[in-house]
Amino acid sequence: GAVVSQHPSRVICKSGTSVKIECRSLDFQATTMFWYRQFPKQSLMLMATSNEGSKATYEQGVEKDKFLINHASLTLSTLTVTSAHPEDSSFYICSAHTRDIYGYTFGSGTRLTVV
Amino acid sequence: RKEVEQDPGPFNVPEGATVAFNCTYSNSASQSFFWYRQDCRKEPKLLMSVYSSGNEDGRFTAQLNRASQYISLLIRDSKLSDSATYLCVVNDMRFGAGTRLTVKP
């Protein structure tokens, strides 16, 4: 089946630094990638949708300059949390979609802690 | 109004019970509907898609009511392993808040 590899699975960083999260589709081409954030005991909140080769579409209230998304190829999308602050600590997860495969495949998530 | 809303939960049921969750959506033009299951600190996994005519997969039955704009998930003969958070998803991967289910011995 379709697999999305997400790295790192866990990261601790200092306040003010930037963190890059990668999602790779291993055996299919992901035309669209969704990025989510999930706080404890809350649902997944869609942050942005990216299509390969074009700019990401951000949800209302999500700062595009803080959460940089790059979807440069059909197998790789990255989310960079810039100038991270403790309130950015959360579970970040990607989901890939391709027209060739029905449904959506999730990465295993990244637990970010900003200290 | 939120795009997708779910029963608040939590649901605590004994083994063997039948439990049903509902999820309402606000966009009448919505075309695709899914139920996902999420275990604690893990990524969501697709449980089943929801078709217009309703569909069944073993102990799980999903239904769509377009007139009232809601989807439902019915779990029969619940098992301990069914304990998880169930999320409904509408259209462009917009998730409901999730309903937590705990099945007890």
CSV table of C-alpha atoms in Angstrom, one decimal:
chain,number,residue,atom,x,y,z
A,1,GLY,CA,0.0,0.0,0.0
A,2,ALA,CA,0.9,3.7,-0.1
A,3,VAL,CA,3.4,4.8,2.4
A,4,VAL,CA,4.3,8.3,3.5
A,5,SER,CA,7.5,8.6,5.5
A,6,GLN,CA,7.6,11.6,7.9
A,7,HIS,CA,10.8,12.7,9.7
A,8,PRO,CA,11.7,13.5,12.3
A,9,SER,CA,9.2,11.7,14.5
A,10,ARG,CA,10.2,13.7,17.5
A,11,VAL,CA,12.2,16.9,17.9
A,12,ILE,CA,13.0,19.3,20.7
A,13,CYS,CA,14.3,22.7,19.8
A,14,LYS,CA,15.2,26.0,21.4
A,15,SER,CA,12.9,28.9,21.2
A,16,GLY,CA,13.8,31.1,18.2
A,17,THR,CA,15.2,28.3,16.0
A,18,SER,CA,13.7,26.8,12.9
A,19,VAL,CA,12.7,23.2,12.4
A,20,LYS,CA,12.1,21.4,9.1
A,21,ILE,CA,9.7,18.4,8.9
A,22,GLU,CA,9.8,16.2,5.8
A,23,CYS,CA,7.2,14.0,4.3
A,24,ARG,CA,8.1,11.6,1.5
A,25,SER,CA,5.8,9.4,-0.5
A,26,LEU,CA,7.7,6.2,-0.9
A,27,ASP,CA,5.8,4.3,-3.6
A,28,PHE,CA,3.5,6.8,-5.2
A,29,GLN,CA,3.4,10.3,-6.4
A,30,ALA,CA,1.7,12.7,-4.1
A,31,THR,CA,0.1,15.5,-6.2
A,32,THR,CA,-1.4,17.1,-3.1
A,33,MET,CA,-0.1,17.2,0.5
A,34,PHE,CA,-2.1,18.3,3.5
A,35,TRP,CA,-0.4,19.6,6.6
A,36,TYR,CA,-2.1,19.4,10.0
A,37,ARG,CA,-1.4,20.4,13.6
A,38,GLN,CA,-3.0,18.6,16.6
A,39,PHE,CA,-2.9,19.9,20.1
A,40,PRO,CA,-3.4,17.4,23.0
A,41,LYS,CA,-7.0,16.0,23.1
A,42,GLN,CA,-8.0,18.1,20.1
A,43,SER,CA,-8.7,17.3,16.5
A,44,LEU,CA,-6.4,17.7,13.6
A,45,MET,CA,-6.5,21.2,12.3
A,46,LEU,CA,-5.7,21.7,8.7
A,47,MET,CA,-2.9,24.2,8.3
A,48,ALA,CA,-2.3,24.3,4.6
A,49,THR,CA,-2.7,22.4,1.3
A,50,SER,CA,0.2,22.2,-1.1
A,51,ASN,CA,0.2,21.1,-4.7
A,52,GLU,CA,3.4,20.0,-6.4
A,53,GLY,CA,5.1,22.9,-8.1
A,54,SER,CA,2.8,25.6,-6.8
A,55,LYS,CA,2.4,27.8,-3.7
A,56,ALA,CA,0.6,26.3,-0.7
A,57,THR,CA,-2.8,27.4,0.2
A,58,TYR,CA,-3.0,28.3,3.9
A,59,GLU,CA,-6.0,28.1,6.2
A,60,GLN,CA,-7.3,31.2,7.8
A,61,GLY,CA,-5.2,32.2,10.8
A,62,VAL,CA,-2.1,30.2,9.8
A,63,GLU,CA,0.9,32.5,9.2
A,64,LYS,CA,2.5,31.5,5.9
A,65,ASP,CA,5.7,33.3,6.8
A,66,LYS,CA,6.0,31.3,10.0
A,67,PHE,CA,5.0,27.9,8.5
A,68,LEU,CA,6.9,27.6,5.2
A,69,ILE,CA,5.7,24.8,3.0
A,70,ASN,CA,7.6,23.5,0.0
A,71,HIS,CA,6.3,20.9,-2.4
A,72,ALA,CA,9.1,20.9,-4.9
A,73,SER,CA,8.6,17.3,-6.2
A,74,LEU,CA,5.9,14.7,-6.4
A,75,THR,CA,7.5,12.7,-3.6
A,76,LEU,CA,8.6,15.3,-1.2
A,77,SER,CA,6.9,18.1,0.8
A,78,THR,CA,8.5,20.0,3.7
A,79,LEU,CA,7.1,22.1,6.5
A,80,THR,CA,9.5,24.5,8.2
A,81,VAL,CA,8.5,26.1,11.5
A,82,THR,CA,10.5,29.3,11.6
A,83,SER,CA,11.4,31.1,14.8
A,84,ALA,CA,9.7,28.5,16.9
A,85,HIS,CA,8.1,29.4,20.2
A,86,PRO,CA,6.8,27.2,23.0
A,87,GLU,CA,3.2,27.7,21.8
A,88,ASP,CA,4.2,26.0,18.5
A,89,SER,CA,4.8,22.8,20.4
A,90,SER,CA,2.3,20.3,18.9
A,91,PHE,CA,1.9,17.2,16.8
A,92,TYR,CA,2.4,18.0,13.1
A,93,ILE,CA,1.3,15.5,10.6
A,94,CYS,CA,1.1,15.3,6.8
A,95,SER,CA,-1.3,13.5,4.5
A,96,ALA,CA,-0.8,12.8,0.9
A,97,HIS,CA,-3.3,12.4,-1.9
A,98,THR,CA,-2.9,11.2,-5.4
A,99,ARG,CA,-5.5,10.6,-8.0
A,100,ASP,CA,-4.1,7.2,-8.6
A,101,ILE,CA,-4.8,5.9,-5.2
A,102,TYR,CA,-8.2,6.2,-3.5
A,103,GLY,CA,-8.1,7.8,-0.1
A,104,TYR,CA,-5.4,9.6,1.8
A,105,THR,CA,-2.3,8.4,3.4
A,106,PHE,CA,-0.8,9.9,6.6
A,107,GLY,CA,2.7,10.3,7.7
A,108,SER,CA,3.4,9.0,11.2
A,109,GLY,CA,3.6,12.5,12.6
A,110,THR,CA,6.2,14.7,14.2
A,111,ARG,CA,6.0,15.7,17.9
A,112,LEU,CA,7.6,19.1,18.2
A,113,THR,CA,8.6,20.5,21.6
A,114,VAL,CA,9.9,24.0,21.8
A,115,VAL,CA,11.8,24.9,25.0
B,1,ARG,CA,-20.7,27.2,12.4
B,2,LYS,CA,-17.9,24.7,12.0
B,3,GLU,CA,-17.6,22.9,8.7
B,4,VAL,CA,-17.7,19.5,10.4
B,5,GLU,CA,-19.1,18.7,13.8
B,6,GLN,CA,-19.2,15.5,15.7
B,7,ASP,CA,-20.9,14.0,18.7
B,8,PRO,CA,-18.9,15.3,21.7
B,9,GLY,CA,-18.4,12.0,23.4
B,10,PRO,CA,-16.7,10.3,25.2
B,11,PHE,CA,-18.6,7.1,24.7
B,12,ASN,CA,-17.9,4.4,27.3
B,13,VAL,CA,-19.5,1.1,26.4
B,14,PRO,CA,-19.2,-2.5,27.5
B,15,GLU,CA,-17.9,-5.2,25.2
B,16,GLY,CA,-20.5,-6.4,22.8
B,17,ALA,CA,-22.4,-3.2,22.8
B,18,THR,CA,-23.6,-1.4,19.7
B,19,VAL,CA,-22.5,2.2,19.4
B,20,ALA,CA,-23.2,4.9,16.8
B,21,PHE,CA,-21.5,8.2,16.0
B,22,ASN,CA,-22.9,11.0,14.0
B,23,CYS,CA,-21.1,13.8,12.1
B,24,THR,CA,-22.8,16.8,10.6
B,25,TYR,CA,-21.3,19.0,7.8
B,26,SER,CA,-22.2,22.5,6.7
B,27,ASN,CA,-21.3,22.4,3.0
B,28,SER,CA,-24.2,20.9,1.1
B,29,ALA,CA,-22.0,20.5,-2.0
B,30,SER,CA,-19.7,18.1,-0.1
B,31,GLN,CA,-18.9,15.1,-2.2
B,32,SER,CA,-16.5,12.8,-0.3
B,33,PHE,CA,-16.8,11.5,3.2
B,34,PHE,CA,-14.6,9.2,5.3
B,35,TRP,CA,-14.3,7.8,8.8
B,36,TYR,CA,-10.8,7.6,10.3
B,37,ARG,CA,-9.6,6.0,13.5
B,38,GLN,CA,-6.9,7.5,15.6
B,39,ASP,CA,-5.2,5.8,18.4
B,40,CYS,CA,-3.5,7.8,21.1
B,41,ARG,CA,-0.4,9.6,19.8
B,42,LYS,CA,-0.6,8.0,16.4
B,43,GLU,CA,-1.6,9.1,13.0
B,44,PRO,CA,-5.2,8.6,11.8
B,45,LYS,CA,-5.9,5.6,9.7
B,46,LEU,CA,-8.7,5.2,7.2
B,47,LEU,CA,-11.5,3.1,8.6
B,48,MET,CA,-13.9,3.3,5.8
B,49,SER,CA,-15.3,5.6,3.1
B,50,VAL,CA,-18.9,6.6,3.2
B,51,TYR,CA,-20.9,6.0,0.0
B,52,SER,CA,-24.3,7.5,-0.8
B,53,SER,CA,-26.0,4.1,-0.6
B,54,GLY,CA,-24.4,3.3,2.7
B,55,ASN,CA,-21.7,0.6,3.1
B,56,GLU,CA,-20.8,-2.1,5.5
B,57,ASP,CA,-17.5,-3.6,6.5
B,58,GLY,CA,-17.8,-6.4,9.0
B,59,ARG,CA,-19.0,-4.9,12.2
B,60,PHE,CA,-18.9,-1.4,10.9
B,61,THR,CA,-21.6,0.3,8.9
B,62,ALA,CA,-21.4,3.8,7.5
B,63,GLN,CA,-24.3,5.9,6.2
B,64,LEU,CA,-24.8,9.2,4.5
B,65,ASN,CA,-27.9,11.4,4.8
B,66,ARG,CA,-27.6,14.2,2.3
B,67,ALA,CA,-30.9,15.7,3.2
B,68,SER,CA,-29.9,16.3,6.8
B,69,GLN,CA,-26.2,16.6,6.0
B,70,TYR,CA,-24.8,14.1,8.3
B,71,ILE,CA,-22.8,10.8,8.2
B,72,SER,CA,-23.0,8.1,10.7
B,73,LEU,CA,-20.8,5.2,11.9
B,74,LEU,CA,-22.3,2.2,13.6
B,75,ILE,CA,-20.1,-0.3,15.4
B,76,ARG,CA,-21.7,-3.6,16.3
B,77,ASP,CA,-20.5,-6.2,18.9
B,78,SER,CA,-17.8,-3.7,20.0
B,79,LYS,CA,-14.4,-5.1,21.0
B,80,LEU,CA,-11.8,-3.8,23.4
B,81,SER,CA,-9.6,-3.1,20.4
B,82,ASP,CA,-12.2,-0.6,19.1
B,83,SER,CA,-11.2,1.8,21.8
B,84,ALA,CA,-9.9,4.9,19.9
B,85,THR,CA,-10.9,8.3,18.7
B,86,TYR,CA,-13.1,8.3,15.6
B,87,LEU,CA,-12.8,11.2,13.2
B,88,CYS,CA,-15.1,12.0,10.3
B,89,VAL,CA,-13.6,13.7,7.3
B,90,VAL,CA,-15.4,15.7,4.7
B,91,ASN,CA,-14.2,16.9,1.3
B,92,ASP,CA,-10.7,18.4,1.4
B,93,MET,CA,-9.6,16.5,4.4
B,94,ARG,CA,-11.4,18.6,7.0
B,95,PHE,CA,-11.7,16.7,10.2
B,96,GLY,CA,-14.3,16.7,12.8
B,97,ALA,CA,-13.2,17.1,16.4
B,98,GLY,CA,-13.4,13.4,16.9
B,99,THR,CA,-15.3,11.2,19.2
B,100,ARG,CA,-13.5,9.1,21.8
B,101,LEU,CA,-14.7,5.6,22.3
B,102,THR,CA,-13.7,3.4,25.2
B,103,VAL,CA,-14.9,-0.2,25.2
B,104,LYS,CA,-14.7,-1.8,28.7
B,105,PRO,CA,-14.6,-5.5,29.6
